[in-house]
């Protein structure tokens, strides 16, 4: 059994199920992100794990023991809040020491552990400050130290970086992962920033309307989305259609995108239109031969290391992101017709 | 084009208003120093003998003590009830919440004479005799709205995740209240307590309805004394009341600033 298990967890607000029979297993020391659009139930799930909300069904098990009936102060979870939630009337030292004092740890040990925790988040020397005398990033680090110093069983972070500016956000997320790995603590990280989730997680749980759509490694989530929602939500996709030419059980399946024929490794019922998602960075431009989908170059946008091309085929837009070192954008002009090509393995079948 | 008034005229007007407001207080304070045995302003000569004379009027001292005790009791109980009620009103949804909010706000709207009459009627109906306790109960009803105004103001915008953080670190709900919630809203609570104290200490109208020979608060004592005599004893004891109130206002100012208190009453 995994270290942290959610078994058929349900939460209902005013008769609407906000979290629907959720199942999730997290291994010890793992960092799992909850990623999903606003209102999909990330905070609600986290609050049920922390004990701020009661579950309306199902079980939460930590280290083999069910905890979903315990009050929050008996669960030994460390929580870091979006708005830091530091105690405004206590110094940084007292904030971090609070949990230890409640645990009746000796004064000398409190002193030592608080100083260690503050050193870990690079805030040594700030012990006597009050929260309002700190920047947002510093406050968030105090909050992290305060949660970690009690050596909780699970670390819960609810959008901990969303109040910070872009640059600091990136620094802080690396710092958090560094500390997480060093301490080896089982962690759930809530975010609606997919780049953040993909960058830091061992596994990402993509949530949608109170359900987990897919739990997988960041690469698997990106390259092998299992549901329609995950395909559309993670990264950008083009939505394209093909005509199925041939599809027999013992033969490869042939499809045609407006004349551009490709052989797929999986089978699709013959004669129907088949829909696919295709990521913009998987598309290349073919100037060598006559293979490919005929498209009109509607616009070129220079984006530094790459160029975004907006192609038009039969009134359908197709976005392509091509690295400028691979293809020199000056080779083609807006208004010109070119051939767009891709590998059939990069086609993500649309799941209905 | 409209002519702008010169700026000094605005300042001058403000000054007049301040003088008008402060004048009665200054008159009372100064005329308590007169050597004459009638009240006169400006005082003739300067003496503190009328303050010393208070010693020969034990009834004033008794009333003073009673007023302090009543105000103290009122303040403590009204603050406890008012704070708990504020938390309930701000944080929880329950049946009859709006009724309670209206009810609690009503003493601010009802003239205190009407409230005094109502209290008298009510007490005689349920058979409570005039007693300090009866007066304290009346004052509690009178002052809870003030406490609630101030405490509710400090609770609005209170970030509850701070309390969740404390729970998360292992604090039970009592601990959370006393170690986290209360310290954070303490300025509102202290201001409420002091307002309750001052309101009770200064109250004449309600107290008049609950007087008996052994329940005579200081304002009532001054009022009745004045109906028969008019000597500087009155101004000296009044001066003491004024000074006490001023000291308490200064404490409020120190705790959270008078401006904030009045702003938050809105
Ligand atoms: N106390 C509550 N009472 C009623 N409905 C609630 C309550 N808390 C949350 N909800 C509803 O439950 C759903 C999930 O909310 P939740 O806060 O978990 O979303 P989230 O995934 O954290 O979103 P965000 O990214 O915006 O923080 C929302 O539709 C929300 O309106
Ligand atoms: Mg949320």
XYZ file of C-alpha atoms and ligand atoms in Angstrom:
650
model
C 0.000 0.000 0.000
C 1.248 3.445 -0.839
C 2.178 6.020 1.791
C -0.770 8.335 1.125
C -3.972 6.908 -0.317
C -7.215 8.571 -1.262
C -9.924 5.963 -1.656
C -13.194 7.020 -3.295
C -13.035 10.403 -1.607
C -16.173 12.469 -2.135
C -17.025 16.058 -1.229
C -20.432 17.606 -1.740
C -21.294 21.288 -1.365
C -24.972 22.197 -1.530
C -25.836 18.912 -3.255
C -23.230 19.296 -6.015
C -20.368 16.849 -5.965
C -17.249 18.951 -6.082
C -14.913 15.996 -5.629
C -16.151 12.779 -7.212
C -14.962 9.396 -5.926
C -11.354 10.355 -6.142
C -8.649 7.707 -5.970
C -4.971 8.479 -5.702
C -1.895 6.751 -4.366
C 1.276 8.626 -3.525
C 4.537 6.940 -2.615
C 6.758 8.013 0.230
C 8.991 10.939 -0.737
C 7.148 11.595 -3.946
C 6.163 15.055 -5.173
C 2.782 14.998 -6.868
C 1.148 18.105 -8.340
C -2.557 18.706 -8.589
C -3.016 20.555 -11.836
C -6.322 21.739 -13.185
C -8.428 24.734 -14.126
C -9.946 27.023 -11.506
C -12.781 25.418 -9.577
C -11.888 21.806 -10.376
C -11.556 20.904 -6.696
C -7.822 21.104 -6.010
C -8.109 23.187 -2.858
C -11.105 21.192 -1.685
C -9.157 17.944 -1.999
C -6.149 19.416 -0.230
C -8.344 20.735 2.581
C -9.840 17.293 3.052
C -6.376 15.795 3.329
C -5.348 18.495 5.813
C -8.593 18.020 7.731
C -10.080 21.501 7.263
C -12.984 19.896 5.432
C -14.705 16.638 6.308
C -14.936 13.975 3.645
C -18.483 13.100 2.608
C -17.426 9.639 1.537
C -14.355 7.477 1.121
C -11.132 7.211 3.099
C -7.814 8.963 3.441
C -5.003 6.737 4.641
C -1.536 7.903 5.622
C 1.177 5.387 6.404
C -1.400 2.622 6.743
C -3.607 4.541 9.192
C -6.923 6.134 8.236
C -6.823 9.834 9.114
C -9.987 11.220 7.577
C -11.823 11.249 10.905
C -9.070 13.044 12.821
C -9.234 16.810 13.454
C -6.603 18.844 11.581
C -4.448 19.326 14.679
C -4.004 15.555 15.032
C -3.059 14.796 11.432
C 0.581 15.902 11.404
C 0.390 17.483 8.001
C 2.424 20.536 7.093
C 0.518 23.072 5.069
C 1.814 26.054 3.127
C -0.895 28.504 2.132
C -1.208 30.657 -0.949
C -1.258 33.821 1.153
C 1.422 32.487 3.540
C -0.879 32.721 6.598
C 1.918 33.721 8.951
C 0.933 34.771 12.458
C 1.179 38.560 12.179
C 1.674 39.099 15.915
C 4.656 36.766 16.191
C 8.240 37.133 15.059
C 9.691 34.875 12.389
C 11.282 32.802 15.144
C 8.020 32.399 17.049
C 6.135 31.570 13.871
C 8.485 28.714 13.110
C 8.692 27.647 16.758
C 4.907 27.532 17.222
C 4.406 23.923 16.193
C 7.377 22.769 18.250
C 6.131 24.577 21.367
C 2.802 22.776 21.015
C 4.733 19.522 20.891
C 6.432 20.362 24.181
C 9.891 20.170 22.672
C 12.627 21.422 25.009
C 13.710 25.043 24.671
C 17.214 24.192 23.540
C 15.944 21.838 20.871
C 13.345 24.337 19.661
C 16.066 26.916 19.316
C 18.288 24.560 17.364
C 15.580 23.227 15.062
C 14.133 26.665 14.292
C 17.547 28.019 13.396
C 18.218 24.990 11.205
C 14.886 25.377 9.437
C 15.502 29.069 8.817
C 18.943 28.281 7.481
C 17.452 25.732 5.116
C 15.187 28.396 3.613
C 18.079 30.897 3.613
C 16.571 33.225 6.192
C 19.190 33.102 8.937
C 19.334 36.430 10.711
C 15.667 37.239 10.163
C 14.470 35.623 13.436
C 13.428 38.870 15.123
C 11.486 40.337 12.200
C 7.733 40.414 12.022
C 5.972 39.000 8.920
C 4.988 42.448 7.659
C 8.669 43.376 7.564
C 9.381 40.657 4.977
C 8.921 40.478 1.217
C 6.431 38.021 -0.271
C 9.136 35.512 -1.173
C 10.622 35.714 2.310
C 7.225 35.271 3.913
C 6.633 32.188 1.804
C 9.975 30.778 2.919
C 9.063 31.341 6.573
C 5.824 29.566 5.901
C 7.724 26.647 4.381
C 10.122 26.511 7.324
C 7.204 26.611 9.752
C 5.540 23.672 8.006
C 8.710 21.586 7.710
C 10.159 22.149 11.168
C 7.579 19.853 12.787
C 8.642 17.042 10.438
C 5.123 16.429 9.137
C 4.144 13.194 7.432
C 2.957 15.006 4.335
C 3.688 18.485 3.025
C 0.733 20.215 1.392
C 1.232 23.330 -0.704
C -1.737 25.235 -2.119
C -0.573 27.448 -4.974
C 2.329 28.606 -2.822
C 3.909 30.709 -5.535
C 0.962 32.390 -7.178
C 1.405 35.656 -5.282
C 5.005 36.065 -6.402
C 6.289 37.671 -9.559
C 7.405 35.474 -12.473
C 11.131 35.483 -11.797
C 10.849 34.883 -8.082
C 8.296 32.185 -8.755
C 10.792 30.257 -10.800
C 13.552 30.661 -8.211
C 11.260 29.662 -5.376
C 9.965 26.578 -7.133
C 13.465 25.306 -7.647
C 14.229 26.034 -4.031
C 11.121 24.198 -2.875
C 11.918 21.113 -4.960
C 15.517 21.201 -3.707
C 14.370 21.242 -0.101
C 11.692 18.644 -0.773
C 14.210 16.234 -2.231
C 16.714 16.883 0.541
C 14.178 16.306 3.290
C 12.575 13.485 1.304
C 9.091 14.466 2.342
C 5.945 13.235 0.611
C 4.466 16.325 -0.999
C 1.325 17.487 -2.764
C 1.708 20.696 -4.704
C -1.413 22.441 -5.992
C -1.029 24.711 -8.969
C -2.876 25.821 -12.049
C 0.361 26.713 -13.803
C 1.168 23.752 -16.055
C 4.757 24.744 -16.668
C 5.282 24.756 -12.913
C 3.635 21.360 -12.523
C 5.595 19.768 -15.358
C 8.867 21.266 -14.142
C 8.834 20.140 -10.532
C 6.725 17.022 -10.184
C 7.571 13.357 -9.991
C 4.012 12.826 -11.123
C 1.235 15.168 -12.134
C -2.422 14.554 -11.351
C -4.491 16.439 -13.898
C -7.874 17.288 -12.411
C -11.061 18.305 -14.140
C -14.486 18.834 -12.610
C -13.756 16.983 -9.405
C -12.089 14.010 -11.051
C -8.503 12.998 -11.659
C -8.211 12.637 -15.419
C -4.713 11.218 -15.473
C -1.820 10.702 -13.046
C 1.500 10.264 -14.724
C 5.031 11.534 -15.065
C 5.267 14.973 -16.677
C 6.625 13.472 -19.915
C 3.856 10.892 -20.128
C 1.216 13.535 -19.431
C 2.594 15.677 -22.222
C 3.344 13.003 -24.786
C 0.666 10.444 -24.041
C -2.409 12.209 -22.744
C -5.034 9.611 -21.919
C -8.138 11.756 -22.119
C -9.441 14.443 -24.375
C -9.286 16.998 -21.579
C -5.635 16.284 -20.812
C -4.709 16.611 -24.496
C -6.330 20.010 -24.727
C -5.332 21.277 -21.286
C -1.637 20.446 -21.301
C 0.380 22.388 -23.815
C -1.122 23.657 -27.056
C -2.677 21.458 -29.715
C -3.928 21.680 -33.261
C -7.129 19.823 -33.881
C -6.948 18.078 -37.283
C -9.047 15.571 -39.204
C -8.077 12.721 -41.495
C -9.943 10.394 -43.782
C -9.367 6.706 -43.052
C -8.307 4.959 -46.265
C -7.527 1.432 -45.148
C -7.812 -0.245 -41.812
C -7.646 -3.983 -41.392
C -6.766 -5.919 -38.273
C -3.594 -7.382 -39.726
C -2.478 -4.371 -41.724
C -1.290 -0.918 -40.779
C -3.935 1.800 -40.937
C -3.665 4.355 -43.736
C -5.079 7.835 -43.322
C -5.126 10.937 -45.484
C -4.980 14.562 -44.362
C -6.344 16.337 -47.412
C -4.086 14.225 -49.616
C -1.175 13.917 -47.195
C -1.075 10.167 -46.593
C 0.316 8.572 -43.461
C 0.481 5.101 -42.000
C -0.563 4.754 -38.356
C 0.387 2.002 -35.954
C -3.105 1.688 -34.477
C -6.473 0.922 -36.004
C -9.394 3.173 -36.768
C -12.739 2.066 -38.243
C -12.590 2.460 -42.022
C -14.521 5.114 -43.877
C -14.994 7.506 -40.958
C -13.257 10.780 -40.325
C -10.661 10.384 -37.652
C -9.662 13.265 -35.401
C -6.250 13.961 -33.973
C -4.419 16.481 -31.848
C -1.007 17.615 -32.995
C 1.338 19.802 -30.988
C 2.678 22.894 -32.778
C 6.316 21.979 -32.148
C 5.873 18.603 -33.857
C 5.231 20.213 -37.256
C 8.043 20.818 -39.760
C 8.183 22.504 -43.154
C 9.173 20.408 -46.157
C 10.911 22.227 -49.004
C 12.646 19.136 -50.416
C 9.960 16.997 -52.057
C 6.203 16.997 -52.606
C 5.292 15.089 -49.424
C 3.097 16.911 -46.914
C -0.053 18.907 -46.274
C -0.451 21.898 -48.585
C -0.850 25.015 -46.484
C -0.814 28.758 -46.989
C 1.559 30.732 -44.749
C -0.853 33.202 -43.208
C 1.542 34.756 -40.682
C 5.041 34.380 -39.266
C 5.826 35.511 -35.725
C 9.418 35.726 -34.601
C 9.631 34.517 -30.973
C 13.390 34.556 -30.385
C 14.635 30.986 -30.454
C 11.689 29.820 -32.515
C 9.149 31.146 -34.986
C 5.436 30.604 -34.844
C 3.830 29.987 -38.223
C 0.119 30.287 -38.711
C -0.879 28.060 -41.621
C -4.199 27.850 -43.359
C -5.605 24.718 -44.991
C -9.239 24.528 -46.128
C -10.262 27.342 -43.764
C -8.570 25.517 -40.883
C -5.779 27.107 -38.955
C -2.698 25.113 -38.085
C -0.089 26.458 -35.693
C 3.524 25.397 -35.997
C 6.454 26.299 -33.741
C 9.763 25.675 -35.474
C 13.180 26.301 -34.012
C 15.078 28.977 -35.914
C 18.260 26.901 -35.830
C 16.468 24.009 -37.548
C 14.660 26.091 -40.145
C 15.596 29.596 -41.194
C 12.346 31.575 -41.255
C 13.620 33.805 -44.086
C 13.280 30.873 -46.489
C 9.550 31.384 -46.745
C 7.293 34.425 -47.008
C 3.809 35.194 -45.770
C 1.286 34.344 -48.486
C 3.414 31.544 -49.894
C 2.238 27.908 -50.159
C 4.369 25.314 -48.364
C 4.138 21.698 -47.265
C 3.684 20.890 -43.588
C 4.891 17.511 -42.376
C 4.953 15.530 -39.125
C 5.654 12.096 -37.774
C 2.607 9.876 -37.488
C 3.729 8.876 -33.942
C 3.175 12.468 -32.822
C -0.518 12.352 -33.679
C -2.611 12.108 -30.522
C -5.916 10.397 -31.278
C -8.912 12.345 -29.999
C -10.706 10.282 -27.369
C -14.401 10.846 -27.124
C -14.912 82.098 -11.719
C -15.510 81.180 -8.142
C -13.234 82.870 -5.722
C -11.368 80.524 -3.460
C -11.617 81.226 0.208
C -8.208 81.901 1.661
C -6.912 78.811 3.406
C -6.526 80.512 6.765
C -10.276 81.092 6.965
C -10.856 77.343 6.915
C -8.288 76.881 9.663
C -9.889 79.691 11.619
C -13.302 78.067 11.305
C -11.949 74.734 12.504
C -10.351 76.475 15.433
C -13.704 78.038 16.389
C -15.369 74.635 16.316
C -12.654 73.126 18.494
C -12.956 75.978 20.971
C -16.703 75.567 21.052
C -16.346 71.858 21.748
C -13.621 72.171 24.334
C -14.906 75.269 26.115
C -17.401 73.577 28.481
C -14.762 71.123 29.585
C -12.251 73.880 30.225
C -14.876 75.891 32.082
C -15.642 72.944 34.362
C -11.986 72.182 34.981
C -11.064 75.792 35.738
C -14.084 76.690 37.814
C -13.386 73.722 40.067
C -10.361 75.698 41.242
C -12.290 78.723 42.448
C -11.966 79.937 46.050
C -15.555 81.107 46.157
C -18.203 78.748 47.488
C -20.343 79.168 44.423
C -19.456 78.172 40.857
C -18.035 80.996 38.876
C -16.079 81.379 35.679
C -13.437 82.627 35.385
C -12.501 81.254 38.824
C -11.628 83.691 41.553
C -8.215 82.617 42.822
C -6.842 79.111 42.644
C -7.334 76.397 45.210
C -7.667 72.634 45.407
C -9.824 72.826 48.536
C -12.923 71.583 46.723
C -11.112 68.397 45.843
C -10.117 68.024 49.480
C -13.691 68.835 50.459
C -14.821 65.673 48.611
C -13.463 63.688 51.544
C -16.261 65.180 53.660
C -18.806 63.879 51.194
C -18.528 60.104 51.505
C -21.653 59.729 49.365
C -19.673 61.033 46.378
C -16.874 58.588 47.072
C -19.341 55.710 47.441
C -20.977 56.649 44.161
C -17.629 56.948 42.495
C -16.652 53.460 43.645
C -20.018 52.066 42.598
C -19.720 53.650 39.160
C -16.264 52.204 38.688
C -17.420 48.739 39.746
C -20.496 48.876 37.518
C -18.474 50.167 34.565
C -15.826 47.525 35.107
C -18.313 44.673 35.335
C -20.231 45.982 32.352
C -17.096 46.347 30.314
C -15.819 42.840 31.003
C -19.098 41.022 30.464
C -20.180 43.114 27.470
C -16.785 42.570 25.873
C -16.912 38.802 26.336
C -20.472 38.495 25.056
C -19.920 41.062 22.322
C -16.765 39.373 21.069
C -18.345 35.936 20.951
C -21.439 37.327 19.259
C -19.279 39.165 16.721
C -17.471 35.975 15.813
C -20.762 34.153 15.390
C -22.243 36.914 13.262
C -19.210 37.361 11.049
C -18.311 33.721 10.537
C -21.376 31.577 10.676
C -24.610 31.407 8.820
C -27.495 30.498 11.095
C -31.226 30.948 11.351
C -32.258 34.333 12.691
C -28.851 35.873 12.146
C -30.280 39.037 10.617
C -32.761 39.345 13.481
C -29.903 39.204 15.961
C -27.897 41.752 14.017
C -30.882 44.111 13.951
C -31.659 43.538 17.609
C -28.097 44.171 18.633
C -27.981 47.341 16.604
C -31.217 48.711 18.030
C -29.872 50.233 21.272
C -27.825 52.501 19.034
C -31.048 53.791 17.520
C -33.410 53.816 20.494
C -33.113 56.928 22.688
C -31.658 55.877 26.013
C -34.623 57.396 27.875
C -36.897 54.990 26.057
C -34.510 52.189 26.835
C -34.446 53.219 30.517
C -38.262 53.194 30.719
C -38.380 49.827 28.977
C -35.815 48.383 31.351
C -37.704 49.702 34.387
C -40.947 48.172 33.126
C -39.274 44.919 32.336
C -37.535 44.657 35.709
C -40.690 45.389 37.656
C -42.563 42.879 35.506
C -40.125 40.044 36.177
C -39.585 41.282 39.709
C -35.955 42.333 39.782
C -35.283 44.985 42.393
C -32.936 47.875 41.779
C -29.438 46.623 42.436
C -25.962 47.080 41.001
C -26.474 43.797 39.148
C -29.671 45.092 37.579
C -27.821 48.208 36.481
C -24.929 46.181 35.098
C -27.354 44.079 33.053
C -28.926 47.245 31.647
C -25.523 48.666 30.808
C -24.442 45.433 29.158
C -27.421 45.645 26.835
C -26.580 49.287 26.230
C -22.910 48.682 25.446
C -22.837 45.373 23.539
C -23.587 47.183 20.251
C -20.510 49.361 20.715
C -18.333 46.348 21.429
C -19.765 44.475 18.469
C -19.250 47.365 16.082
C -15.588 47.480 16.947
C -14.933 43.745 17.114
C -16.854 43.011 13.917
C -14.782 45.660 12.165
C -11.577 43.948 13.253
C -12.920 40.535 12.194
C -13.932 41.589 8.725
C -11.039 40.777 6.443
C -9.534 38.426 9.044
C -7.723 35.763 7.075
C -8.973 32.441 8.373
C -6.147 30.497 6.839
C -4.046 31.914 9.702
C -6.206 29.906 12.084
C -6.013 26.894 9.809
C -2.243 27.193 9.843
C -2.268 27.060 13.638
C -4.569 24.015 13.645
C -2.357 22.409 11.076
C 0.616 22.880 13.389
C -1.241 21.059 16.146
C -3.293 23.667 18.011
C -6.784 22.755 19.251
C -9.618 25.238 18.780
C -9.318 26.841 22.251
C -5.633 27.371 21.767
C -6.238 28.800 18.309
C -8.702 31.274 19.774
C -6.525 32.476 22.626
C -3.127 32.336 20.931
C -4.023 33.394 17.391
C -7.487 34.905 16.923
C -7.660 37.014 20.063
C -4.196 38.576 19.754
C -4.954 39.520 16.156
C -8.291 41.195 16.913
C -7.165 42.526 20.282
C -7.157 46.191 19.322
C -10.847 45.992 18.440
C -11.599 44.088 21.633
C -9.692 46.521 23.856
C -11.291 49.513 22.184
C -14.688 47.874 22.642
C -13.980 47.236 26.322
C -12.933 50.844 26.908
C -15.931 52.201 25.034
C -18.187 49.996 27.102
C -16.476 51.242 30.263
C -16.844 54.898 29.329
C -20.432 54.489 28.194
C -21.380 52.785 31.443
C -19.379 55.182 33.595
C -20.937 58.262 31.978
C -24.478 56.955 31.746
C -27.100 59.058 33.476
C -30.316 58.371 31.595
C -30.574 54.631 32.068
C -29.179 54.726 35.592
C -31.827 57.287 36.657
C -34.488 54.636 36.191
C -32.741 52.090 38.357
C -31.757 54.295 41.303
C -32.594 53.280 44.787
C -31.070 54.604 47.965
C -28.157 52.216 47.738
C -27.701 52.251 43.953
C -26.639 55.769 43.101
C -23.958 56.045 40.441
C -21.788 59.116 40.191
C -23.662 60.845 37.362
C -26.925 60.302 39.221
C -25.338 61.597 42.438
C -24.119 64.754 40.714
C -27.486 65.250 39.086
C -29.452 64.932 42.303
C -26.950 66.990 44.308
C -27.260 69.787 41.775
C -30.986 69.995 42.286
C -30.419 71.264 45.820
C -26.980 72.807 45.815
C -24.708 74.378 43.301
C -21.199 74.612 44.692
C -17.739 73.771 43.316
C -17.981 70.254 44.727
C -19.887 69.544 41.527
C -17.186 70.891 39.273
C -14.395 69.124 41.127
C -16.039 65.707 40.946
C -16.971 66.393 37.319
C -13.352 67.243 36.611
C -12.305 63.881 38.011
C -14.768 62.144 35.686
C -13.530 64.119 32.720
C -9.904 63.310 33.471
C -10.657 59.614 33.830
C -12.440 59.570 30.468
C -9.592 61.477 28.852
C -7.078 58.984 30.196
C -9.106 56.108 28.729
C -9.404 57.853 25.371
C -5.646 58.322 25.340
C -5.278 54.597 25.983
C -7.523 53.852 22.991
C -5.542 56.263 20.886
C -2.378 54.454 21.925
C -3.830 51.035 21.218
C -5.201 51.716 17.793
C -5.684 55.363 17.053
C -8.913 57.265 17.533
C -9.223 57.853 13.812
C -9.346 54.122 13.209
C -11.943 53.581 15.923
C -14.316 56.072 14.374
C -13.618 54.971 10.845
C -14.394 51.387 11.745
C -17.674 52.385 13.392
C -18.968 53.099 9.953
N -17.310 26.266 1.079
C -17.836 26.049 -0.130
N -19.172 26.061 -0.323
C -19.709 25.835 -1.539
N -18.992 25.580 -2.630
C -17.670 25.552 -2.526
C -17.010 25.783 -1.277
N -15.681 25.698 -1.465
C -15.511 25.429 -2.775
N -16.695 25.339 -3.412
C -16.881 25.012 -4.838
O -16.196 23.828 -5.109
C -15.537 23.881 -6.352
C -14.072 23.553 -6.201
O -13.456 24.563 -5.459
P -11.909 24.561 -5.140
O -11.641 25.720 -4.241
O -11.505 23.232 -4.642
O -11.292 24.835 -6.567
P -9.751 24.936 -6.975
O -9.487 23.806 -7.875
O -8.893 25.070 -5.776
O -9.750 26.288 -7.817
P -8.679 27.472 -7.847
O -7.642 27.078 -8.851
O -9.500 28.623 -8.346
O -8.160 27.675 -6.479
C -15.806 25.261 -6.919
O -16.819 25.148 -7.869
C -16.258 26.059 -5.739
O -17.179 27.022 -6.121
Mg -7.698 26.670 -4.936
